[in-house]
Short mmCIF file of C-alpha atoms in Angstrom, two decimals:
data_model
loop_
_atom_site.label_atom_id
_atom_site.label_comp_id
_atom_site.label_asym_id
_atom_site.label_seq_id
_atom_site.Cartn_x
_atom_site.Cartn_y
_atom_site.Cartn_z
CA MET K 1 199.71 -153.59 -165.62
CA PRO K 2 202.85 -155.96 -165.15
CA ALA K 3 204.76 -154.41 -161.85
CA SER K 4 208.06 -153.91 -164.31
CA THR K 5 205.68 -151.53 -166.73
CA ASP K 6 204.48 -149.71 -163.60
CA HIS K 7 207.72 -149.16 -162.45
CA THR K 8 208.67 -147.88 -165.89
CA SER K 9 205.75 -145.44 -166.17
CA ARG K 10 206.31 -143.97 -162.82
CA THR K 11 210.72 -143.59 -163.43
CA LEU K 12 209.38 -141.67 -166.68
CA GLN K 13 206.75 -139.68 -164.93
CA ALA K 14 209.45 -138.84 -162.33
CA ARG K 15 211.83 -137.98 -164.60
CA ARG K 16 209.67 -135.72 -166.55
CA ASP K 17 208.18 -134.08 -163.09
CA SER K 18 211.99 -133.32 -162.19
CA THR K 19 212.61 -131.71 -165.55
CA PHE K 20 210.01 -129.68 -165.07
CA LEU K 21 211.20 -128.24 -161.85
CA VAL K 22 214.57 -127.80 -162.85
CA LEU K 23 213.42 -125.69 -165.70
CA ALA K 24 210.68 -124.01 -163.31
CA GLY K 25 213.35 -123.54 -160.70
CA LEU K 26 215.61 -121.44 -163.23
CA PHE K 27 213.31 -119.48 -164.67
CA LEU K 28 212.04 -118.24 -161.17
CA GLY K 29 215.48 -117.89 -159.81
CA THR K 30 216.27 -115.97 -162.84
CA LEU K 31 213.60 -113.57 -161.91
CA GLY K 32 214.57 -113.39 -158.52
CA MET K 33 218.29 -112.41 -159.27
CA LEU K 34 216.97 -109.92 -161.70
CA ASN K 35 214.81 -108.53 -158.80
CA ILE K 36 217.73 -108.35 -156.33
CA LEU K 37 220.16 -107.17 -159.23
CA GLY K 38 217.80 -105.16 -161.51
CA LEU K 39 219.29 -101.33 -161.74
CA THR K 40 221.87 -101.41 -159.23
CA ARG K 41 224.57 -101.26 -161.81
CA PHE K 42 224.80 -100.66 -165.78
CA LEU K 43 226.87 -102.04 -168.35
CA GLN K 44 228.56 -100.45 -171.51
CA LEU K 45 228.98 -103.04 -174.20
CA GLY K 46 230.02 -100.82 -176.88
CA HIS K 47 228.34 -98.53 -179.09
CA ILE K 48 225.96 -98.33 -181.95
CA GLY K 49 227.67 -95.28 -184.22
CA THR K 50 227.68 -92.68 -181.50
CA TRP K 51 225.07 -94.35 -179.20
CA PRO K 52 226.47 -96.18 -176.11
CA ILE K 53 224.81 -99.80 -175.93
CA VAL K 54 223.63 -99.49 -172.40
CA VAL K 55 222.43 -102.74 -170.41
CA ALA K 56 221.28 -103.42 -166.93
CA ILE K 57 223.18 -106.23 -165.21
CA GLY K 58 219.82 -107.25 -163.78
CA ALA K 59 219.39 -107.95 -167.70
CA LEU K 60 222.20 -110.19 -168.13
CA PRO K 61 220.07 -113.42 -167.12
CA TYR K 62 216.63 -112.42 -168.39
CA PRO K 63 217.01 -114.59 -171.63
CA ILE K 64 217.25 -117.30 -170.25
CA THR K 65 213.84 -116.91 -168.44
CA PHE K 66 212.56 -117.36 -172.28
CA LEU K 67 213.82 -120.40 -173.20
CA CYS K 68 212.79 -121.94 -170.50
CA THR K 69 209.30 -120.96 -171.10
CA ASP K 70 209.87 -121.86 -174.67
CA LEU K 71 210.93 -125.47 -173.45
CA ILE K 72 208.25 -125.72 -171.28
CA SER K 73 205.49 -124.54 -173.97
CA GLU K 74 206.88 -126.71 -176.30
CA LEU K 75 207.08 -130.26 -174.12
CA TRP K 76 204.05 -129.04 -171.57
CA GLY K 77 202.18 -126.79 -173.65
CA GLU K 78 200.71 -123.17 -173.17
CA GLU K 79 198.88 -123.51 -170.21
CA LYS K 80 201.69 -125.21 -168.25
CA ALA K 81 203.73 -122.18 -169.45
CA ASN K 82 201.18 -119.54 -168.62
CA GLN K 83 201.12 -120.57 -164.83
CA LEU K 84 204.56 -120.75 -164.84
CA VAL K 85 204.09 -117.07 -165.81
CA TRP K 86 201.63 -116.68 -162.89
CA VAL K 87 204.09 -117.74 -160.38
CA GLY K 88 206.44 -115.57 -161.68
CA LEU K 89 204.50 -112.89 -160.98
CA LEU K 90 203.81 -113.45 -157.39
CA LEU K 91 207.54 -114.10 -156.92
CA ASN K 92 207.85 -110.63 -157.89
CA GLY K 93 205.29 -109.55 -155.42
CA TRP K 94 206.74 -111.90 -152.60
CA VAL K 95 210.12 -109.72 -153.08
CA VAL K 96 208.13 -106.45 -152.62
CA LEU K 97 206.35 -107.37 -149.55
CA ILE K 98 210.12 -108.72 -147.69
CA LEU K 99 211.48 -105.62 -149.07
CA TRP K 100 208.83 -103.17 -147.77
CA LEU K 101 208.92 -105.33 -144.53
CA GLY K 102 212.31 -105.19 -144.24
CA GLY K 103 212.39 -101.06 -144.35
CA LEU K 104 209.25 -101.14 -142.26
CA LEU K 105 210.72 -103.17 -139.24
CA PRO K 106 213.29 -101.02 -136.91
CA GLY K 107 216.98 -101.77 -137.20
CA LEU K 108 220.02 -102.60 -134.88
CA PRO K 109 220.36 -99.29 -133.15
CA GLY K 110 223.53 -97.79 -135.01
CA SER K 111 223.93 -100.16 -137.19
CA ASP K 112 224.14 -98.91 -141.14
CA ASP K 113 221.07 -99.49 -143.32
CA SER K 114 222.26 -97.59 -146.27
CA THR K 115 223.23 -100.47 -148.50
CA PHE K 116 219.72 -101.68 -147.93
CA ARG K 117 218.18 -98.46 -148.83
CA THR K 118 219.92 -98.30 -151.87
CA ILE K 119 219.06 -101.64 -152.56
CA GLN K 120 215.18 -101.31 -151.24
CA GLU K 121 215.17 -98.20 -153.70
CA LEU K 122 216.52 -99.61 -156.67
CA SER K 123 214.54 -102.89 -156.53
CA PHE K 124 211.49 -101.37 -156.06
CA GLY K 125 212.22 -99.26 -159.11
CA ALA K 126 213.13 -102.61 -161.15
CA ILE K 127 210.39 -104.54 -159.69
CA GLY K 128 207.65 -102.27 -160.53
CA ALA K 129 208.73 -101.89 -164.18
CA SER K 130 209.34 -105.58 -164.89
CA MET K 131 205.99 -106.33 -163.38
CA ALA K 132 204.31 -103.98 -165.52
CA ALA K 133 206.34 -105.53 -168.57
CA TYR K 134 206.82 -109.11 -167.31
CA LEU K 135 203.38 -109.84 -168.10
CA THR K 136 202.87 -108.52 -171.08
CA ALA K 137 206.14 -109.52 -172.59
CA GLN K 138 205.58 -113.37 -170.96
CA PHE K 139 202.32 -113.71 -172.17
CA ILE K 140 203.36 -112.36 -175.33
CA ASP K 141 205.74 -114.95 -175.64
CA VAL K 142 203.62 -117.83 -174.80
CA ARG K 143 200.81 -116.84 -177.14
CA LEU K 144 203.16 -115.93 -180.10
CA PHE K 145 205.11 -119.20 -179.95
CA HIS K 146 202.04 -121.37 -179.96
CA PHE K 147 200.60 -119.41 -183.26
CA TRP K 148 203.58 -119.90 -184.67
CA LYS K 149 203.58 -123.64 -183.72
CA GLN K 150 199.83 -123.86 -185.41
CA LEU K 151 200.76 -121.59 -187.99
CA THR K 152 203.29 -124.08 -189.55
CA ASN K 153 201.69 -127.34 -187.96
CA GLY K 154 204.77 -128.13 -185.53
CA LYS K 155 207.19 -127.50 -187.71
CA ALA K 156 209.76 -124.67 -188.29
CA LEU K 157 211.11 -124.88 -184.45
CA TRP K 158 213.58 -122.13 -184.72
CA LEU K 159 210.80 -120.08 -186.43
CA ARG K 160 208.49 -120.01 -183.26
CA ASN K 161 211.77 -119.79 -180.57
CA ASN K 162 212.92 -116.44 -182.64
CA GLY K 163 209.58 -115.22 -183.76
CA SER K 164 208.16 -115.08 -180.13
CA THR K 165 210.97 -114.09 -178.04
CA LEU K 166 212.13 -111.05 -180.37
CA VAL K 167 208.59 -109.53 -180.40
CA SER K 168 208.41 -110.16 -176.55
CA GLN K 169 211.72 -108.68 -175.84
CA LEU K 170 211.10 -105.43 -177.89
CA VAL K 171 207.72 -105.05 -175.64
CA ASP K 172 209.44 -105.57 -172.39
CA THR K 173 212.46 -103.76 -172.94
CA THR K 174 210.48 -100.95 -174.40
CA ALA K 175 208.47 -100.92 -171.34
CA VAL K 176 210.68 -101.40 -168.40
CA VAL K 177 212.84 -98.26 -169.97
CA LEU K 178 210.10 -96.06 -170.43
CA ILE K 179 208.34 -97.21 -166.45
CA SER K 180 211.98 -96.80 -165.09
CA HIS K 181 212.20 -93.33 -166.07
CA TYR K 182 209.07 -91.76 -166.21
CA GLY K 183 207.33 -94.20 -163.60
CA ALA K 184 210.05 -94.84 -160.81
CA HIS K 185 212.78 -91.98 -162.02
CA VAL K 186 215.63 -94.75 -161.16
CA LEU K 187 217.30 -94.49 -165.05
CA PRO K 188 221.02 -92.71 -164.70
CA ILE K 189 219.80 -89.94 -166.86
CA ASP K 190 222.03 -86.85 -167.56
CA THR K 191 220.28 -84.19 -167.01
CA GLU K 192 222.41 -81.47 -169.02
CA SER K 193 221.48 -84.11 -172.43
CA PRO K 194 218.61 -84.48 -174.50
CA LEU K 195 216.40 -86.95 -172.75
CA ILE K 196 215.00 -88.64 -176.09
CA PRO K 197 218.32 -90.19 -176.92
CA GLN K 198 219.57 -91.57 -173.86
CA LEU K 199 216.32 -93.65 -173.40
CA GLY K 200 216.48 -94.63 -177.04
CA SER K 201 220.07 -95.94 -176.45
CA PHE K 202 218.77 -97.86 -173.12
CA ILE K 203 216.13 -99.23 -175.65
CA VAL K 204 218.48 -99.93 -178.64
CA GLY K 205 221.09 -101.48 -176.07
CA GLY K 206 218.94 -103.27 -173.65
CA TYR K 207 217.10 -104.99 -177.01
CA LEU K 208 220.28 -105.82 -179.17
CA PHE K 209 221.54 -107.73 -176.17
CA LYS K 210 218.54 -109.68 -175.60
CA VAL K 211 218.20 -110.34 -179.79
CA LEU K 212 221.99 -111.53 -179.90
CA ALA K 213 220.98 -113.44 -177.00
CA ALA K 214 218.08 -115.11 -178.17
CA LEU K 215 219.65 -115.97 -181.93
CA ALA K 216 222.68 -117.51 -179.71
CA ASP K 217 220.26 -119.96 -177.71
CA THR K 218 218.29 -121.03 -181.34
CA LEU K 219 220.76 -124.14 -181.46
CA PRO K 220 220.73 -125.18 -177.93
CA PHE K 221 216.96 -124.74 -177.85
CA ILE K 222 216.59 -126.73 -180.89
CA TRP K 223 218.92 -129.20 -179.57
CA LEU K 224 217.70 -129.13 -176.13
CA THR K 225 213.82 -129.81 -177.43
CA GLY K 226 214.52 -133.00 -179.49
CA TRP K 227 217.18 -134.69 -176.46
CA LEU K 228 214.48 -134.14 -173.71
CA ARG K 229 211.73 -135.23 -176.06
CA LYS K 230 213.50 -138.63 -176.50
CA TRP K 231 214.64 -138.53 -172.90
CA LEU K 232 210.88 -138.15 -171.36
CA GLU K 233 209.56 -140.06 -174.26
CA MET K 234 207.24 -136.81 -174.77
CA SER K 235 205.36 -135.88 -178.23
CA ASP K 236 202.50 -133.55 -179.16
CA THR K 237 199.82 -136.68 -178.09
CA THR K 238 201.64 -136.96 -175.02
CA MET K 239 201.43 -133.90 -174.09
CA GLY K 240 197.97 -133.35 -174.54
CA THR K 241 196.76 -136.36 -172.88
CA SER K 242 198.85 -135.37 -169.83
CA GLN K 243 197.42 -131.97 -169.94
CA SER K 244 193.77 -133.63 -170.26
CA SER K 245 193.98 -135.69 -167.26
CA SER K 246 195.94 -133.41 -165.09
#
């Protein structure tokens, strides 16, 4: 292989590796932020009739994780996307371990650790709920993305982007709300009011926010996919070759 060709090949591979690291880092960083912010604050973003649209602050950056996995699924394939999902699960476990260890070790005498205890309690509730929902929703997202891709023979990019995300977000939102209430008891529930409408408002509000975010990222996803394919010189054939040789 000529030296110039070898240099070009190494430069291209470095570009692909860097892009994957950026997407993976954005995915994992967002998960870490979600675990810390979690259920520390709830935002009311409007109403649907008499139902308030209530969204946990930790949910604000969450839709970006589906954009990252969709881009990785499209460019690197299902196996790489699933590997990233597993790493994200390990990250959740790492955050739980540090929070548990931080609460177990003795604090400085006289110091006020009430802020940490509040964050720890809320984070345990958020992470416990999100870990159960996370695996299910992310794997559904990756699987449906490739289901739509195979069904349309690689066409209708908008369909697999939205079709996979909208279903997985419904699963994720419903699971997080139900587990947060029945399992972790961390939702701000008004005990004087009926329970089901309150849980319904959390689910509907959270899902509506994620649906709007998913629809808003359709054009950026299509543009980024096309631009990255050219910049990284990746196609389905290239992707398959790189996977088989890895």
